[in-house]
């Protein structure tokens, strides 16, 4: 299993357009980027590859990274920074199966799969394939399990990717607070690599109108506001899940510059052989 981090940023990415903060300036100086979130997983046994989330930066990511176009895609939720890259399927693919959850979201009245089907009804290259959360299914030679997480107000899912022959495992927290259900944590447990949402350090919770929650025994918030984990929350999750390696993703340019490029924060283009 070869994992390539195509996009490791939040909804605005780093550098952020029109921003001259120290962190964005340092990213430009270093020549690094955190484009909108997307992960490429290649099955070197079968020659197939899976795209996890379709970033609006799809075209740029595939032009700048040495990875093949995917044989299938999976979308974790319907926020634009994870979905809107599917428009790139036009004239690029003959066919692209897109896997998504079949659970109806009370906030929208439709499932993630239904939203994709409706929004991209003009793209005959896309075939949406509904899948039930917590029920494993096979795609690109991998066993995939969508797991419910906590990203209000919409339903959102993390993902476990396992190679049934080698036993290699990749887990993604998805966009989530620290309040991931126990059954989902069990499905994500013991990964060789965990990609964990860590939008900002816990120190920034004091600036959020909702503050922070899911505090640890020392009072450090593991959730920023209500929708995303803090860096400290993501690292706590990695410990609980017994992750062999963790990379922090979906990070914002609000990280102070002296912390923004420190381990284990990821940047675009990192690759891992599992």
Coordinates of C-alpha atoms in Angstrom, one line a residue:
X1 CA 0.0 0.0 0.0
X2 CA 1.5 3.3 -1.1
X3 CA -0.1 6.4 0.5
X4 CA 0.4 9.9 -1.0
X5 CA -0.9 12.9 0.8
X6 CA -2.2 15.0 -2.1
X7 CA -3.7 17.7 0.1
X8 CA -3.2 18.3 3.8
X9 CA -4.9 21.6 4.4
X10 CA -8.2 22.9 5.6
X11 CA -10.8 24.7 3.6
X12 CA -8.6 27.6 2.6
X13 CA -5.3 25.8 2.4
X14 CA -1.8 27.1 3.3
X15 CA -0.7 29.5 2.0
X16 CA -4.2 31.1 2.0
X17 CA -5.1 33.3 -0.9
X18 CA -4.6 37.0 -0.1
X19 CA -3.0 36.2 3.3
X20 CA 0.4 37.6 4.4
X21 CA 0.5 36.1 7.9
X22 CA 3.8 34.7 9.1
X23 CA 2.8 31.1 8.5
X24 CA 1.6 31.7 4.9
X25 CA 4.8 33.7 4.2
X26 CA 7.0 30.9 5.7
X27 CA 5.2 28.4 3.5
X28 CA 5.9 30.4 0.4
X29 CA 9.6 30.8 1.5
X30 CA 9.9 27.0 2.1
X31 CA 8.1 26.1 -1.1
X32 CA 5.6 23.9 0.7
X33 CA 1.8 23.8 0.4
X34 CA -1.2 22.4 2.2
X35 CA -3.9 22.3 -0.5
X36 CA -7.4 21.1 0.2
X37 CA -7.6 17.6 1.7
X38 CA -7.2 14.5 -0.5
X39 CA -5.3 11.2 -0.2
X40 CA -4.2 8.8 -2.9
X41 CA -3.9 5.1 -2.0
X42 CA -2.2 2.8 -4.5
X43 CA -2.5 -1.0 -4.3
X44 CA 0.8 -2.1 -5.7
X45 CA -0.4 -5.7 -5.8
X46 CA -3.3 -5.0 -8.2
X47 CA -2.1 -1.9 -9.9
X48 CA -5.3 -0.1 -8.8
X49 CA -5.6 3.2 -6.8
X50 CA -8.2 4.8 -4.7
X51 CA -8.8 8.6 -4.2
X52 CA -10.1 9.6 -0.8
X53 CA -12.0 12.9 -1.1
X54 CA -12.1 14.9 -4.3
X55 CA -10.3 18.2 -3.5
X56 CA -11.1 21.3 -5.5
X57 CA -7.3 21.3 -6.1
X58 CA -7.7 17.9 -8.0
X59 CA -6.1 19.2 -11.2
X60 CA -3.1 20.8 -9.6
X61 CA -2.5 17.8 -7.3
X62 CA -2.4 15.3 -10.1
X63 CA -0.2 17.5 -12.2
X64 CA 2.3 18.0 -9.5
X65 CA 2.4 14.5 -7.8
X66 CA 3.7 11.3 -9.4
X67 CA 0.6 9.2 -8.9
X68 CA -1.8 7.5 -11.4
X69 CA -5.3 8.7 -11.9
X70 CA -7.6 6.7 -9.5
X71 CA -9.7 3.7 -10.5
X72 CA -12.3 4.6 -7.8
X73 CA -13.0 7.4 -5.4
X74 CA -14.6 7.7 -1.9
X75 CA -16.1 10.8 -0.5
X76 CA -16.3 11.2 3.3
X77 CA -18.8 14.2 3.4
X78 CA -20.3 16.9 1.3
X79 CA -18.4 20.0 2.3
X80 CA -17.0 21.6 -0.8
X81 CA -13.3 21.1 0.1
X82 CA -13.8 17.3 0.0
X83 CA -16.3 17.0 -2.8
X84 CA -16.1 19.6 -5.5
X85 CA -13.1 18.2 -7.2
X86 CA -15.4 15.5 -8.7
X87 CA -16.1 17.9 -11.5
X88 CA -12.7 17.1 -12.8
X89 CA -14.1 13.7 -13.9
X90 CA -15.4 15.5 -17.0
X91 CA -13.3 14.3 -20.1
X92 CA -10.7 12.8 -17.7
X93 CA -12.3 9.4 -16.9
X94 CA -14.2 6.9 -19.0
X95 CA -15.8 5.7 -15.7
X96 CA -15.2 6.6 -12.1
X97 CA -17.0 4.6 -9.3
X98 CA -17.6 6.9 -6.3
X99 CA -18.3 5.3 -2.9
X100 CA -20.2 7.2 -0.3
X101 CA -22.4 6.5 2.8
X102 CA -26.1 5.6 2.3
X103 CA -27.1 7.0 5.7
X104 CA -29.7 9.8 5.4
X105 CA -28.6 13.0 7.0
X106 CA -31.4 14.8 9.0
X107 CA -29.7 18.1 8.2
X108 CA -30.0 17.7 4.4
X109 CA -32.7 15.0 4.0
X110 CA -30.3 12.9 1.9
X111 CA -27.3 10.7 2.2
X112 CA -23.8 11.7 1.1
X113 CA -24.3 9.3 -1.8
X114 CA -27.6 11.0 -2.7
X115 CA -26.0 14.4 -2.6
X116 CA -23.2 13.4 -5.0
X117 CA -25.7 11.7 -7.3
X118 CA -27.9 14.9 -7.4
X119 CA -25.0 17.4 -7.6
X120 CA -23.2 15.6 -10.4
X121 CA -26.2 14.2 -12.3
X122 CA -24.7 15.8 -15.5
X123 CA -21.6 13.6 -15.2
X124 CA -22.2 10.2 -16.8
X125 CA -18.6 9.3 -16.1
X126 CA -19.5 9.0 -12.4
X127 CA -21.3 6.0 -10.9
X128 CA -22.2 6.5 -7.3
X129 CA -22.1 3.4 -5.2
X130 CA -23.9 3.5 -1.8
X131 CA -22.3 1.8 1.1
X132 CA -23.5 1.3 4.7
X133 CA -21.3 2.7 7.5
X134 CA -19.4 0.1 9.6
X135 CA -20.0 -2.6 7.0
X136 CA -16.7 -3.4 5.2
X137 CA -16.6 -3.6 1.4
X138 CA -14.0 -4.3 -1.2
X139 CA -12.6 -1.7 -3.7
X140 CA -9.3 -1.5 -5.5
X141 CA -8.3 -4.7 -3.7
X142 CA -8.7 -3.1 -0.3
X143 CA -11.2 -3.7 2.5
X144 CA -12.8 -0.3 3.3
X145 CA -14.9 0.6 6.2
X146 CA -16.7 4.0 6.5
X147 CA -17.0 5.0 10.2
X148 CA -19.3 7.7 11.6
X149 CA -17.5 10.6 13.3
X150 CA -18.7 13.9 14.8
X151 CA -18.6 16.9 12.5
X152 CA -21.8 18.9 13.1
X153 CA -24.1 19.9 11.6
X154 CA -23.5 17.3 8.8
X155 CA -22.9 13.6 8.9
X156 CA -19.3 12.8 8.2
X157 CA -17.2 9.7 8.1
X158 CA -13.7 8.5 8.8
X159 CA -12.3 5.5 7.0
X160 CA -10.3 2.4 7.6
X161 CA -8.3 1.0 4.6
X162 CA -6.9 -2.5 5.0
X163 CA -5.0 -4.8 2.6
X164 CA -6.4 -8.2 3.1
X165 CA -3.2 -9.9 1.9
X166 CA -0.5 -7.9 3.7
X167 CA -2.4 -6.7 6.7
X168 CA -1.3 -3.1 6.1
X169 CA -3.8 -0.6 7.5
X170 CA -4.4 3.1 7.0
X171 CA -6.9 5.0 9.2
X172 CA -8.3 8.4 8.6
X173 CA -10.2 10.3 11.3
X174 CA -12.2 12.3 8.8
X175 CA -13.2 15.8 9.6
X176 CA -14.3 15.4 13.2
X177 CA -14.3 16.5 16.8
X178 CA -12.7 14.3 19.4
X179 CA -16.2 12.9 20.1
X180 CA -15.8 9.9 17.7
X181 CA -18.1 7.0 18.7
X182 CA -16.6 4.0 20.4
X183 CA -17.6 1.6 17.6
X184 CA -15.8 3.8 15.1
X185 CA -12.7 4.0 17.2
X186 CA -12.7 0.2 17.3
X187 CA -12.8 0.1 13.5
X188 CA -9.9 2.6 13.2
X189 CA -7.8 0.9 15.8
X190 CA -4.2 -0.3 15.3
X191 CA -3.3 1.4 12.0
X192 CA 0.2 1.5 10.5
X193 CA -0.6 5.1 9.7
X194 CA -3.3 7.4 11.1
X195 CA -4.2 10.6 9.3
X196 CA -5.8 12.8 12.0
X197 CA -7.7 16.1 11.6
X198 CA -5.9 18.6 13.7
X199 CA -7.0 22.0 12.5
X200 CA -5.2 24.2 15.2
X201 CA -3.3 23.8 18.4
X202 CA -5.4 23.8 21.6
X203 CA -4.0 27.2 22.6
X204 CA -6.2 28.8 20.0
X205 CA -9.4 27.6 21.5
X206 CA -9.6 30.7 23.7
X207 CA -10.2 32.7 20.5
X208 CA -13.1 30.5 19.3
X209 CA -16.6 31.7 20.3
X210 CA -17.4 28.2 21.4
X211 CA -14.0 27.7 23.0
X212 CA -12.8 24.1 23.3
X213 CA -14.3 20.9 24.7
X214 CA -13.5 17.2 25.3
X215 CA -10.8 18.4 27.7
X216 CA -8.2 15.9 29.0
X217 CA -7.2 15.4 32.6
X218 CA -5.1 18.5 32.5
X219 CA -7.9 20.6 31.1
X220 CA -6.5 20.8 27.6
X221 CA -9.3 20.9 24.9
X222 CA -9.2 18.1 22.4
X223 CA -11.9 19.8 20.3
X224 CA -11.7 23.3 18.7
X225 CA -15.2 24.7 18.9
X226 CA -17.4 21.8 17.9
X227 CA -16.3 20.4 14.6
X228 CA -12.5 19.7 14.5
X229 CA -9.9 18.2 16.7
X230 CA -7.0 20.2 18.1
X231 CA -3.5 19.1 17.6
X232 CA -3.5 17.8 21.2
X233 CA -6.8 15.9 20.6
X234 CA -5.5 14.3 17.4
X235 CA -2.3 13.1 19.2
X236 CA -4.5 11.8 22.1
X237 CA -6.6 9.9 19.6
X238 CA -3.4 8.5 17.9
X239 CA -2.3 7.2 21.3
X240 CA -5.7 5.6 22.1
X241 CA -5.8 3.9 18.7
X242 CA -2.3 2.6 19.0
X243 CA -1.2 4.2 15.7
X244 CA 2.3 3.1 14.6
X245 CA 2.7 6.5 12.9
X246 CA 0.5 9.6 12.8
X247 CA 0.4 12.6 10.5
X248 CA -1.7 15.6 11.3
X249 CA -3.8 16.8 8.4
X250 CA -6.6 19.3 7.6
X251 CA -4.5 21.9 9.3
X252 CA -5.1 25.7 9.1
X253 CA -2.8 28.6 8.5
X254 CA -3.7 29.8 12.0
X255 CA -0.9 27.6 13.5
X256 CA 1.8 30.0 14.8
X257 CA 4.7 30.0 12.5
X258 CA 7.0 28.5 15.0
X259 CA 4.7 25.5 15.3
X260 CA 3.2 25.3 11.8
X261 CA 5.9 23.1 10.2
X262 CA 6.9 21.0 13.2
X263 CA 6.4 17.2 13.4
X264 CA 4.0 15.5 13.0
X265 CA 2.2 18.1 10.9
X266 CA 2.0 16.9 7.3
X267 CA 2.6 18.8 4.1
X268 CA 1.5 18.0 0.6
X269 CA 3.5 15.3 -1.3
X270 CA 4.5 13.1 1.6
X271 CA 4.4 9.4 0.8
X272 CA 4.3 6.3 2.9
X273 CA 4.8 2.6 2.1
X274 CA 2.6 0.4 4.4

